Amino acid sequence: MDSLLPSLMLGAALFGLGVVGFLVRRNLIVIFLSTEVMFQGVIVTAAAFARYYAHVEGQAYALLLLVIAAVEAGLALGLVMLLYRRRDTLDAEAWSTMRG
Amino acid sequence: MREFLTSQLGVSVVLALVIVGAMQGAVAYCIYYERKIAAWIQDRYGPNRVGPWGILQPIADGLKFIMKEDVVPHHVDKPLFILAPAIIFVVAFIGFAAIPWGGQWNLDGHIVDIQVANPDIGLLYILGVAAMGVYGVVLGGWASNNKYSFYGAIRATAQMLSYEIPMGVCILIVALTMGAVRLESITLSQTGYWFGFLPQWNVLLHPLAFIILFVTALAEANRSPFDLAEAEQELVGGYHTEYSALKFGMFFLAEYAHMITGSAFIAVLFLGGWHFPWIPWTQPEATQWYAVLAKMAVLSAKICVFLFVMMWVRWTVPRFRFDQLMRLAWKGLIPITLALLVWTTVLVYFGKPRSGWALLGNAIILFVSFAYAASGGRVTGRQRNLPVVDASPSAALGATA
Amino acid sequence: MTAAAPYPIYAAFALGAFALYFLAPRAQRRRAVTTAGWLAAIAAGSVALFASQQAGPHTGILFYCFAVVALLAAVRVITHPRPVYSAVYFVVVVLAVAAILITYEAEFLAVALVIIYAGAILVTYLFVIMLAQQPGAPVYDRRAREPFLAVIAGFLLTGLVAGQVTAQRSGLPPPSKPEARTASTRLPPNPTASGNTAAIGVALMTRYPVALEIGGVLLLISMVGAVALSRKRIPIEGVPPPAPTLGQIGKEVEPF
């Protein structure tokens, strides 16, 4: 049952796509969507390890990750709405006034 | 071939094909059923032109849906506009996969389940499928690029998200009481008797959760009195204003398919599924082909009763206002179901989740919530900031005079 | 497993990085660039498939099908110029990942993922996207920010990690025998018989009760925070707030 490597590659690729999306996109909501893509990569990895070691620990971690994702989404969307109502735009560059 | 047909996989494949076909027919006849019930409630005849007693009316309706011109307005977002009815139709029909239709069948010595799939997580599967149904509504309303459609979609989404919470908690109550999330096990453990004659159906333990689950099923299917998403007087046609021909028909059929899934689900959770007391053919031990048919008939009869009540409600009760709808969910149903959940966990801790104590808790919670509502707790009362409208007949007369 | 140098893995990730660079949203979208991007993506996928075939016996066709779906949809999430489509493609990612979790015998996790992500989180994302929508496609959705540096950073991060994992396979402890574990945490040997939902529940309640409680507290905090954030009345910068009428004073929440 040597199924670990393809799963780890998939997890790494999803995580990497999330990182690139986080850096590339300028829309605040799409930036947060990219972090959710990273979460998917981590969940795949955790579940793959859970299967590899025949142990539920990985699945329990993944469930707690889901909790964190829900918390993050709730707060992030509240913040995004707040920022949108202030500047009337979703552009992340609109909030770069602190840049030196 | 015979090997395959008598295996569980073969039975599942055949059953899936049969159910998808039968459900499309059943959904079409639901519309006929609804029109007849509406006519009966309003003291008129209803459809009676096509065929004897109008029983060919659904076929005429279906032909009309197919032969109308399929208009895609030029201002819509085309991919999502086409995707939305497909999503809602598929989601409405895949929920049937986990419903246990007829117990077990002894087929040439093999014991097979009369169920398309018997996953360990059947309860949660149906919850997940119901959660996906929101996408059809929200994408359809948005892609239509029409203010009224979008308002309808926003209303429907807020409503479905809010009513999913009490629905999920009611399902948790059943899962806690039964100690199982597999639908077949839940049905099986309701087949005993109390005092030798009362069936051990969950409705006798948690009548309050049963009623709340029924209400949330109405809301999830966007049925009256929760049909604000398509309130004609306010929103033209709601999220399907821009749809025509078969795409509109898919939205229409999906609503009835949602009703049937919801009814079957409530019947399995609270009314023992295919079990009917005192009839030996509907006991779990009976595995002959006629027993399977009898069990299917029992479940279908329970679904028909639920459908009748849903239609009865639609033609009797006026629609909620949106703030009343939200207040009912967040200040009414969610606290009540949470209190029930806490009570059930306490009973599980003491090892007596299926005893009269559950009923006692239901009675106490019902009494407390009624007392709170009656004492001006504004659980479902009028909103504080709105001007008070005197709706009495004398006030109406005064206004016109 | 020999510790061969993971060049195919590096090659796959480098090709994927090129593909992303070509596919990133840019001011003038040219068909040739997009086509080159998709070709590079396909090449990256084939090389990765080849590499994982070499690394060991493959896991099954279903895993690869859903992995391809998940990766393509994830690429569209981060490259699509319209946020609504990004969100819809993310739903596809979630469904594909849930299917992969089912091939890992993690049915409960898969359904929880669908209910929480697709049923709750993504719908709220769609809500916000639709409510905060600008007419037309605004420039900040059509032009990527430093795509070249970003794909290099992503490649360095994930390619090196993946390559190291491949090279260091012998360093990983071997898969444990199910019998070696205690009964409370072991996955049942035949998951179709009873499933592992009960095992996860037992593990969460007995081994990680503190984490579970912290999760609950976090959810509560986030709920309070979200309500507090959305109740504030925010003045748009440059526009003076309207003077409150007589009846409103003392009833509204104070602005920051």
mmCIF file of C-alpha atoms in Angstrom, chain A residues 30-80:
data_model
loop_
_atom_site.group_PDB
_atom_site.id
_atom_site.type_symbol
_atom_site.label_atom_id
_atom_site.label_comp_id
_atom_site.label_asym_id
_atom_site.label_seq_id
_atom_site.Cartn_x
_atom_site.Cartn_y
_atom_site.Cartn_z
ATOM 1 C CA VAL A 30 -9.788 35.766 -4.433
ATOM 2 C CA ILE A 31 -6.794 36.115 -2.107
ATOM 3 C CA PHE A 32 -8.817 34.450 0.629
ATOM 4 C CA LEU A 33 -10.032 31.807 -1.810
ATOM 5 C CA SER A 34 -6.353 31.033 -2.470
ATOM 6 C CA THR A 35 -5.797 30.403 1.237
ATOM 7 C CA GLU A 36 -8.703 27.957 1.102
ATOM 8 C CA VAL A 37 -6.932 26.142 -1.760
ATOM 9 C CA MET A 38 -3.907 25.829 0.543
ATOM 10 C CA PHE A 39 -6.185 24.322 3.213
ATOM 11 C CA GLN A 40 -7.328 21.701 0.694
ATOM 12 C CA GLY A 41 -3.721 20.689 0.083
ATOM 13 C CA VAL A 42 -3.101 20.288 3.808
ATOM 14 C CA ILE A 43 -6.295 18.255 4.276
ATOM 15 C CA VAL A 44 -5.302 15.884 1.459
ATOM 16 C CA THR A 45 -1.886 15.419 3.061
ATOM 17 C CA ALA A 46 -3.312 14.775 6.540
ATOM 18 C CA ALA A 47 -5.821 12.231 5.260
ATOM 19 C CA ALA A 48 -3.126 10.492 3.196
ATOM 20 C CA PHE A 49 -0.948 10.082 6.273
ATOM 21 C CA ALA A 50 -3.976 8.846 8.225
ATOM 22 C CA ARG A 51 -4.433 6.106 5.676
ATOM 23 C CA TYR A 52 -0.734 5.298 5.360
ATOM 24 C CA TYR A 53 -0.339 4.704 9.082
ATOM 25 C CA ALA A 54 -3.841 3.206 9.528
ATOM 26 C CA HIS A 55 -4.519 5.726 12.258
ATOM 27 C CA VAL A 56 -7.300 8.249 12.756
ATOM 28 C CA GLU A 57 -4.963 10.938 14.054
ATOM 29 C CA GLY A 58 -4.608 12.517 10.619
ATOM 30 C CA GLN A 59 -8.338 12.609 10.095
ATOM 31 C CA ALA A 60 -8.837 14.219 13.496
ATOM 32 C CA TYR A 61 -6.299 16.895 12.533
ATOM 33 C CA ALA A 62 -8.111 17.447 9.260
ATOM 34 C CA LEU A 63 -11.401 17.934 11.104
ATOM 35 C CA LEU A 64 -9.810 20.528 13.372
ATOM 36 C CA LEU A 65 -8.437 22.173 10.231
ATOM 37 C CA LEU A 66 -11.989 22.458 8.960
ATOM 38 C CA VAL A 67 -12.880 24.304 12.160
ATOM 39 C CA ILE A 68 -10.001 26.715 11.611
ATOM 40 C CA ALA A 69 -11.080 27.217 7.997
ATOM 41 C CA ALA A 70 -14.602 28.088 9.103
ATOM 42 C CA VAL A 71 -13.294 30.559 11.697
ATOM 43 C CA GLU A 72 -10.989 32.122 9.138
ATOM 44 C CA ALA A 73 -13.729 32.435 6.536
ATOM 45 C CA GLY A 74 -16.139 34.085 8.952
ATOM 46 C CA LEU A 75 -13.676 36.693 10.149
ATOM 47 C CA ALA A 76 -12.054 37.251 6.758
ATOM 48 C CA LEU A 77 -15.343 37.881 5.005
ATOM 49 C CA GLY A 78 -16.400 40.298 7.748
ATOM 50 C CA LEU A 79 -13.123 42.176 7.309
ATOM 51 C CA VAL A 80 -13.405 42.181 3.525
#
